[in-house]
Amino acid sequence: MNKIVKYGWLCLVLLFGGMPAVQANTPTDLVKETSEKILAEVASRKDELTEFPGRIYGLVDEIVLPKFDFIRMSRQVLGKYWRRATEAEQVQFTSAFRELLVRTYATALLNYSDQEIKYLPSRMVDGAEEVTVNTEVSEPGAPAIPINYSLYQNGDTWLVYDVVIDGVSLVSNYRTSFASQIRRYKLAGLIKKLEKRNQRDK
């Protein structure tokens, strides 16, 4: 299992929070408070979610949108193909891509077993509209894995637009994969494949 998938559930740690970003003083506070909240929630419902894993999808769907900017992520993932896409294709791709991420990593979140998450000091320049929150995840017998969240300020809140897991960008990883599929199947074909996969995984 590659590290993007193995540790990708930590993307959802941030997504799950459900608390308004204004409660956190900094983006690091937001990541930490949100992480602690969702991990406590998953731990308290471990037996239920293990028996009925499909319930975690509904939990993600309910609170995922306030934390990630899927439109910006989709635009970056598609690159030049986004500019060539129709408005309808942009909407369809964004929806399919969002559900793909949720379904890929939600189940992995259930495998959380008390890995230690360390929040590294970060320096934020006054007035900066973008920031990276650096974390490390450790588990017994293995080196720490750096996981860095890229956020930008949107009004009074901070939104995530990429996650870099051990040096590998989530956005870049999908951009490479999707570009080859678009060249083969066109964008419309890729969207259909994603939608079919999402339906199959329900």
PDB file of C-alpha atoms in Angstrom:
ATOM      1  CA  MET A   1       0.000   0.000   0.000  1.00  0.00           C
ATOM      2  CA  ASN A   2       1.550   3.332  -0.985  1.00  0.00           C
ATOM      3  CA  LYS A   3       1.849   6.133   1.554  1.00  0.00           C
ATOM      4  CA  ILE A   4      -0.715   8.337  -0.206  1.00  0.00           C
ATOM      5  CA  VAL A   5      -3.368   5.714   0.511  1.00  0.00           C
ATOM      6  CA  LYS A   6      -1.980   4.416   3.813  1.00  0.00           C
ATOM      7  CA  TYR A   7      -1.832   7.848   5.413  1.00  0.00           C
ATOM      8  CA  GLY A   8      -4.433   9.583   3.300  1.00  0.00           C
ATOM      9  CA  TRP A   9      -6.996   9.088   6.030  1.00  0.00           C
ATOM     10  CA  LEU A  10      -5.291  11.943   7.833  1.00  0.00           C
ATOM     11  CA  CYS A  11      -6.704  14.213   5.144  1.00  0.00           C
ATOM     12  CA  LEU A  12     -10.086  13.286   6.551  1.00  0.00           C
ATOM     13  CA  VAL A  13      -8.960  14.027  10.089  1.00  0.00           C
ATOM     14  CA  LEU A  14      -9.003  17.658   9.062  1.00  0.00           C
ATOM     15  CA  LEU A  15     -12.179  17.296   7.052  1.00  0.00           C
ATOM     16  CA  PHE A  16     -14.222  15.828   9.856  1.00  0.00           C
ATOM     17  CA  GLY A  17     -14.090  18.718  12.306  1.00  0.00           C
ATOM     18  CA  GLY A  18     -17.384  20.464  11.746  1.00  0.00           C
ATOM     19  CA  MET A  19     -16.304  23.406  13.922  1.00  0.00           C
ATOM     20  CA  PRO A  20     -16.157  26.922  12.489  1.00  0.00           C
ATOM     21  CA  ALA A  21     -12.614  27.926  11.621  1.00  0.00           C
ATOM     22  CA  VAL A  22     -12.991  31.198  13.530  1.00  0.00           C
ATOM     23  CA  GLN A  23     -12.780  29.239  16.790  1.00  0.00           C
ATOM     24  CA  ALA A  24      -9.105  28.525  16.053  1.00  0.00           C
ATOM     25  CA  ASN A  25      -6.505  31.262  16.406  1.00  0.00           C
ATOM     26  CA  THR A  26      -4.253  29.909  13.649  1.00  0.00           C
ATOM     27  CA  PRO A  27      -4.416  27.282  10.887  1.00  0.00           C
ATOM     28  CA  THR A  28      -2.315  25.005  13.127  1.00  0.00           C
ATOM     29  CA  ASP A  29      -4.877  25.387  15.912  1.00  0.00           C
ATOM     30  CA  LEU A  30      -7.594  24.507  13.427  1.00  0.00           C
ATOM     31  CA  VAL A  31      -5.834  21.337  12.298  1.00  0.00           C
ATOM     32  CA  LYS A  32      -5.060  20.255  15.856  1.00  0.00           C
ATOM     33  CA  GLU A  33      -8.495  20.950  17.326  1.00  0.00           C
ATOM     34  CA  THR A  34     -10.224  19.298  14.406  1.00  0.00           C
ATOM     35  CA  SER A  35      -7.922  16.273  14.487  1.00  0.00           C
ATOM     36  CA  GLU A  36      -8.494  15.701  18.177  1.00  0.00           C
ATOM     37  CA  LYS A  37     -12.241  15.995  17.758  1.00  0.00           C
ATOM     38  CA  ILE A  38     -12.621  13.492  14.935  1.00  0.00           C
ATOM     39  CA  LEU A  39     -10.184  10.944  16.336  1.00  0.00           C
ATOM     40  CA  ALA A  40     -12.109  10.999  19.611  1.00  0.00           C
ATOM     41  CA  GLU A  41     -15.346  10.553  17.651  1.00  0.00           C
ATOM     42  CA  VAL A  42     -14.003   7.606  15.660  1.00  0.00           C
ATOM     43  CA  ALA A  43     -12.577   5.985  18.783  1.00  0.00           C
ATOM     44  CA  SER A  44     -15.871   6.283  20.661  1.00  0.00           C
ATOM     45  CA  ARG A  45     -17.789   4.736  17.746  1.00  0.00           C
ATOM     46  CA  LYS A  46     -15.154   2.170  16.742  1.00  0.00           C
ATOM     47  CA  ASP A  47     -17.360  -0.891  17.250  1.00  0.00           C
ATOM     48  CA  GLU A  48     -20.300   0.688  15.445  1.00  0.00           C
ATOM     49  CA  LEU A  49     -18.223   1.847  12.495  1.00  0.00           C
ATOM     50  CA  THR A  50     -16.438  -1.486  12.251  1.00  0.00           C
ATOM     51  CA  GLU A  51     -19.768  -3.313  12.080  1.00  0.00           C
ATOM     52  CA  PHE A  52     -21.362  -0.742   9.772  1.00  0.00           C
ATOM     53  CA  PRO A  53     -18.451   0.867   7.854  1.00  0.00           C
ATOM     54  CA  GLY A  54     -20.795   2.495   5.371  1.00  0.00           C
ATOM     55  CA  ARG A  55     -21.927   4.916   8.073  1.00  0.00           C
ATOM     56  CA  ILE A  56     -18.605   6.688   7.950  1.00  0.00           C
ATOM     57  CA  TYR A  57     -19.392   7.904   4.425  1.00  0.00           C
ATOM     58  CA  GLY A  58     -22.469   9.727   5.614  1.00  0.00           C
ATOM     59  CA  LEU A  59     -20.472  11.291   8.404  1.00  0.00           C
ATOM     60  CA  VAL A  60     -17.883  12.527   5.912  1.00  0.00           C
ATOM     61  CA  ASP A  61     -20.479  13.794   3.455  1.00  0.00           C
ATOM     62  CA  GLU A  62     -22.203  15.759   6.188  1.00  0.00           C
ATOM     63  CA  ILE A  63     -19.204  17.833   7.262  1.00  0.00           C
ATOM     64  CA  VAL A  64     -16.508  17.553   4.588  1.00  0.00           C
ATOM     65  CA  LEU A  65     -17.309  20.607   2.475  1.00  0.00           C
ATOM     66  CA  PRO A  66     -16.392  23.383   4.946  1.00  0.00           C
ATOM     67  CA  LYS A  67     -12.808  22.175   5.257  1.00  0.00           C
ATOM     68  CA  PHE A  68     -11.534  21.570   1.711  1.00  0.00           C
ATOM     69  CA  ASP A  69     -11.809  23.686  -1.408  1.00  0.00           C
ATOM     70  CA  PHE A  70     -12.642  20.930  -3.868  1.00  0.00           C
ATOM     71  CA  ILE A  71     -13.127  23.362  -6.739  1.00  0.00           C
ATOM     72  CA  ARG A  72      -9.585  24.671  -6.381  1.00  0.00           C
ATOM     73  CA  MET A  73      -8.256  21.143  -5.946  1.00  0.00           C
ATOM     74  CA  SER A  74     -10.142  19.941  -9.018  1.00  0.00           C
ATOM     75  CA  ARG A  75      -8.845  22.879 -11.050  1.00  0.00           C
ATOM     76  CA  GLN A  76      -5.273  22.050 -10.055  1.00  0.00           C
ATOM     77  CA  VAL A  77      -5.708  18.334 -10.637  1.00  0.00           C
ATOM     78  CA  LEU A  78      -7.035  18.824 -14.176  1.00  0.00           C
ATOM     79  CA  GLY A  79      -4.678  21.688 -15.105  1.00  0.00           C
ATOM     80  CA  LYS A  80      -5.091  22.583 -18.761  1.00  0.00           C
ATOM     81  CA  TYR A  81      -8.002  20.168 -19.082  1.00  0.00           C
ATOM     82  CA  TRP A  82     -10.011  22.238 -16.595  1.00  0.00           C
ATOM     83  CA  ARG A  83      -9.756  25.269 -18.858  1.00  0.00           C
ATOM     84  CA  ARG A  84     -10.916  23.222 -21.828  1.00  0.00           C
ATOM     85  CA  ALA A  85     -13.828  21.639 -19.943  1.00  0.00           C
ATOM     86  CA  THR A  86     -17.391  22.855 -20.158  1.00  0.00           C
ATOM     87  CA  GLU A  87     -18.996  24.259 -17.027  1.00  0.00           C
ATOM     88  CA  ALA A  88     -21.078  21.092 -16.714  1.00  0.00           C
ATOM     89  CA  GLU A  89     -17.956  18.909 -16.939  1.00  0.00           C
ATOM     90  CA  GLN A  90     -16.238  20.993 -14.264  1.00  0.00           C
ATOM     91  CA  VAL A  91     -19.179  20.499 -11.913  1.00  0.00           C
ATOM     92  CA  GLN A  92     -19.389  16.764 -12.669  1.00  0.00           C
ATOM     93  CA  PHE A  93     -15.673  16.211 -12.201  1.00  0.00           C
ATOM     94  CA  THR A  94     -15.538  18.146  -8.925  1.00  0.00           C
ATOM     95  CA  SER A  95     -18.405  16.079  -7.521  1.00  0.00           C
ATOM     96  CA  ALA A  96     -16.913  12.772  -8.667  1.00  0.00           C
ATOM     97  CA  PHE A  97     -13.423  13.664  -7.445  1.00  0.00           C
ATOM     98  CA  ARG A  98     -14.711  14.722  -4.031  1.00  0.00           C
ATOM     99  CA  GLU A  99     -16.577  11.458  -3.594  1.00  0.00           C
ATOM    100  CA  LEU A 100     -13.550   9.477  -4.758  1.00  0.00           C
ATOM    101  CA  LEU A 101     -11.389  11.040  -2.038  1.00  0.00           C
ATOM    102  CA  VAL A 102     -14.017  10.460   0.612  1.00  0.00           C
ATOM    103  CA  ARG A 103     -14.480   6.807  -0.319  1.00  0.00           C
ATOM    104  CA  THR A 104     -10.779   6.114  -0.779  1.00  0.00           C
ATOM    105  CA  TYR A 105      -9.759   7.426   2.620  1.00  0.00           C
ATOM    106  CA  ALA A 106     -12.804   7.084   4.855  1.00  0.00           C
ATOM    107  CA  THR A 107     -12.366   3.333   5.259  1.00  0.00           C
ATOM    108  CA  ALA A 108      -8.653   3.810   5.954  1.00  0.00           C
ATOM    109  CA  LEU A 109      -9.616   6.164   8.782  1.00  0.00           C
ATOM    110  CA  LEU A 110     -11.215   3.205  10.534  1.00  0.00           C
ATOM    111  CA  ASN A 111      -7.760   1.635  10.785  1.00  0.00           C
ATOM    112  CA  TYR A 112      -6.499   4.430  13.021  1.00  0.00           C
ATOM    113  CA  SER A 113      -4.841   2.815  16.043  1.00  0.00           C
ATOM    114  CA  ASP A 114      -3.383   5.500  18.272  1.00  0.00           C
ATOM    115  CA  GLN A 115      -0.636   6.707  15.951  1.00  0.00           C
ATOM    116  CA  GLU A 116       0.982   9.792  17.436  1.00  0.00           C
ATOM    117  CA  ILE A 117       0.387  13.059  15.585  1.00  0.00           C
ATOM    118  CA  LYS A 118       2.959  15.760  16.238  1.00  0.00           C
ATOM    119  CA  TYR A 119       2.219  19.357  15.266  1.00  0.00           C
ATOM    120  CA  LEU A 120       5.448  21.102  14.304  1.00  0.00           C
ATOM    121  CA  PRO A 121       6.105  24.788  14.994  1.00  0.00           C
ATOM    122  CA  SER A 122       5.314  27.001  12.047  1.00  0.00           C
ATOM    123  CA  ARG A 123       6.013  30.620  11.336  1.00  0.00           C
ATOM    124  CA  MET A 124       3.157  32.558   9.846  1.00  0.00           C
ATOM    125  CA  VAL A 125       3.850  35.912   8.234  1.00  0.00           C
ATOM    126  CA  ASP A 126       1.389  38.637   9.193  1.00  0.00           C
ATOM    127  CA  GLY A 127      -1.083  39.150   6.386  1.00  0.00           C
ATOM    128  CA  ALA A 128      -0.151  35.917   4.608  1.00  0.00           C
ATOM    129  CA  GLU A 129      -3.068  34.411   2.711  1.00  0.00           C
ATOM    130  CA  GLU A 130      -1.485  30.962   2.335  1.00  0.00           C
ATOM    131  CA  VAL A 131       0.206  28.773   4.927  1.00  0.00           C
ATOM    132  CA  THR A 132       1.492  25.236   5.380  1.00  0.00           C
ATOM    133  CA  VAL A 133       0.701  23.316   8.554  1.00  0.00           C
ATOM    134  CA  ASN A 134       3.394  20.696   9.166  1.00  0.00           C
ATOM    135  CA  THR A 135       2.712  17.510  11.095  1.00  0.00           C
ATOM    136  CA  GLU A 136       4.403  14.163  11.668  1.00  0.00           C
ATOM    137  CA  VAL A 137       2.711  10.825  12.249  1.00  0.00           C
ATOM    138  CA  SER A 138       4.554   8.149  14.191  1.00  0.00           C
ATOM    139  CA  GLU A 139       3.803   4.523  14.881  1.00  0.00           C
ATOM    140  CA  PRO A 140       5.903   1.930  16.745  1.00  0.00           C
ATOM    141  CA  GLY A 141       8.792   0.513  14.763  1.00  0.00           C
ATOM    142  CA  ALA A 142       8.538   2.938  11.865  1.00  0.00           C
ATOM    143  CA  PRO A 143      10.045   6.338  11.075  1.00  0.00           C
ATOM    144  CA  ALA A 144       7.831   9.407  11.390  1.00  0.00           C
ATOM    145  CA  ILE A 145       5.907  10.336   8.248  1.00  0.00           C
ATOM    146  CA  PRO A 146       5.641  14.068   7.464  1.00  0.00           C
ATOM    147  CA  ILE A 147       2.164  15.199   6.433  1.00  0.00           C
ATOM    148  CA  ASN A 148       1.804  18.844   5.472  1.00  0.00           C
ATOM    149  CA  TYR A 149      -1.469  20.669   4.840  1.00  0.00           C
ATOM    150  CA  SER A 150      -1.566  23.602   2.407  1.00  0.00           C
ATOM    151  CA  LEU A 151      -4.269  26.126   3.292  1.00  0.00           C
ATOM    152  CA  TYR A 152      -5.355  29.502   2.014  1.00  0.00           C
ATOM    153  CA  GLN A 153      -7.469  32.177   3.640  1.00  0.00           C
ATOM    154  CA  ASN A 154     -10.953  32.638   2.263  1.00  0.00           C
ATOM    155  CA  GLY A 155     -12.602  35.468   4.154  1.00  0.00           C
ATOM    156  CA  ASP A 156     -12.608  34.555   7.838  1.00  0.00           C
ATOM    157  CA  THR A 157     -11.837  30.881   7.310  1.00  0.00           C
ATOM    158  CA  TRP A 158      -8.974  28.698   6.118  1.00  0.00           C
ATOM    159  CA  LEU A 159      -9.475  26.043   3.462  1.00  0.00           C
ATOM    160  CA  VAL A 160      -7.206  23.165   2.461  1.00  0.00           C
ATOM    161  CA  TYR A 161      -6.206  22.872  -1.188  1.00  0.00           C
ATOM    162  CA  ASP A 162      -3.510  20.182  -1.011  1.00  0.00           C
ATOM    163  CA  VAL A 163      -1.962  17.644   1.333  1.00  0.00           C
ATOM    164  CA  VAL A 164       1.640  16.471   0.941  1.00  0.00           C
ATOM    165  CA  ILE A 165       2.311  13.029   2.413  1.00  0.00           C
ATOM    166  CA  ASP A 166       5.998  12.156   2.805  1.00  0.00           C
ATOM    167  CA  GLY A 167       6.897  14.527  -0.012  1.00  0.00           C
ATOM    168  CA  VAL A 168       4.136  13.378  -2.363  1.00  0.00           C
ATOM    169  CA  SER A 169       1.405  15.890  -3.180  1.00  0.00           C
ATOM    170  CA  LEU A 170      -2.129  14.520  -3.203  1.00  0.00           C
ATOM    171  CA  VAL A 171      -3.026  16.934  -6.008  1.00  0.00           C
ATOM    172  CA  SER A 172       0.056  16.121  -8.109  1.00  0.00           C
ATOM    173  CA  ASN A 173      -0.441  12.389  -7.603  1.00  0.00           C
ATOM    174  CA  TYR A 174      -3.968  12.514  -9.004  1.00  0.00           C
ATOM    175  CA  ARG A 175      -2.994  14.990 -11.734  1.00  0.00           C
ATOM    176  CA  THR A 176      -0.484  12.516 -13.143  1.00  0.00           C
ATOM    177  CA  SER A 177      -2.914   9.620 -12.932  1.00  0.00           C
ATOM    178  CA  PHE A 178      -5.866  11.499 -14.419  1.00  0.00           C
ATOM    179  CA  ALA A 179      -3.844  13.094 -17.244  1.00  0.00           C
ATOM    180  CA  SER A 180      -2.999   9.693 -18.683  1.00  0.00           C
ATOM    181  CA  GLN A 181      -6.642   8.620 -18.441  1.00  0.00           C
ATOM    182  CA  ILE A 182      -7.879  11.822 -20.085  1.00  0.00           C
ATOM    183  CA  ARG A 183      -5.494  11.287 -22.996  1.00  0.00           C
ATOM    184  CA  ARG A 184      -6.944   7.813 -23.411  1.00  0.00           C
ATOM    185  CA  TYR A 185     -10.623   8.293 -22.576  1.00  0.00           C
ATOM    186  CA  LYS A 186     -11.120  12.105 -22.818  1.00  0.00           C
ATOM    187  CA  LEU A 187     -12.411  14.048 -19.830  1.00  0.00           C
ATOM    188  CA  ALA A 188     -15.968  12.825 -20.303  1.00  0.00           C
ATOM    189  CA  GLY A 189     -14.698   9.252 -20.198  1.00  0.00           C
ATOM    190  CA  LEU A 190     -12.729   9.867 -17.006  1.00  0.00           C
ATOM    191  CA  ILE A 191     -15.767  11.375 -15.318  1.00  0.00           C
ATOM    192  CA  LYS A 192     -17.866   8.339 -16.248  1.00  0.00           C
ATOM    193  CA  LYS A 193     -15.201   5.992 -14.892  1.00  0.00           C
ATOM    194  CA  LEU A 194     -15.042   7.892 -11.589  1.00  0.00           C
ATOM    195  CA  GLU A 195     -18.809   7.965 -11.231  1.00  0.00           C
ATOM    196  CA  LYS A 196     -19.015   4.229 -11.984  1.00  0.00           C
ATOM    197  CA  ARG A 197     -16.317   3.468  -9.422  1.00  0.00           C
ATOM    198  CA  ASN A 198     -18.035   5.579  -6.774  1.00  0.00           C
ATOM    199  CA  GLN A 199     -21.325   3.812  -7.383  1.00  0.00           C
ATOM    200  CA  ARG A 200     -19.644   0.418  -7.193  1.00  0.00           C
ATOM    201  CA  ASP A 201     -18.076   1.264  -3.837  1.00  0.00           C
ATOM    202  CA  LYS A 202     -21.358   2.283  -2.218  1.00  0.00           C
TER     203      LYS A 202
END
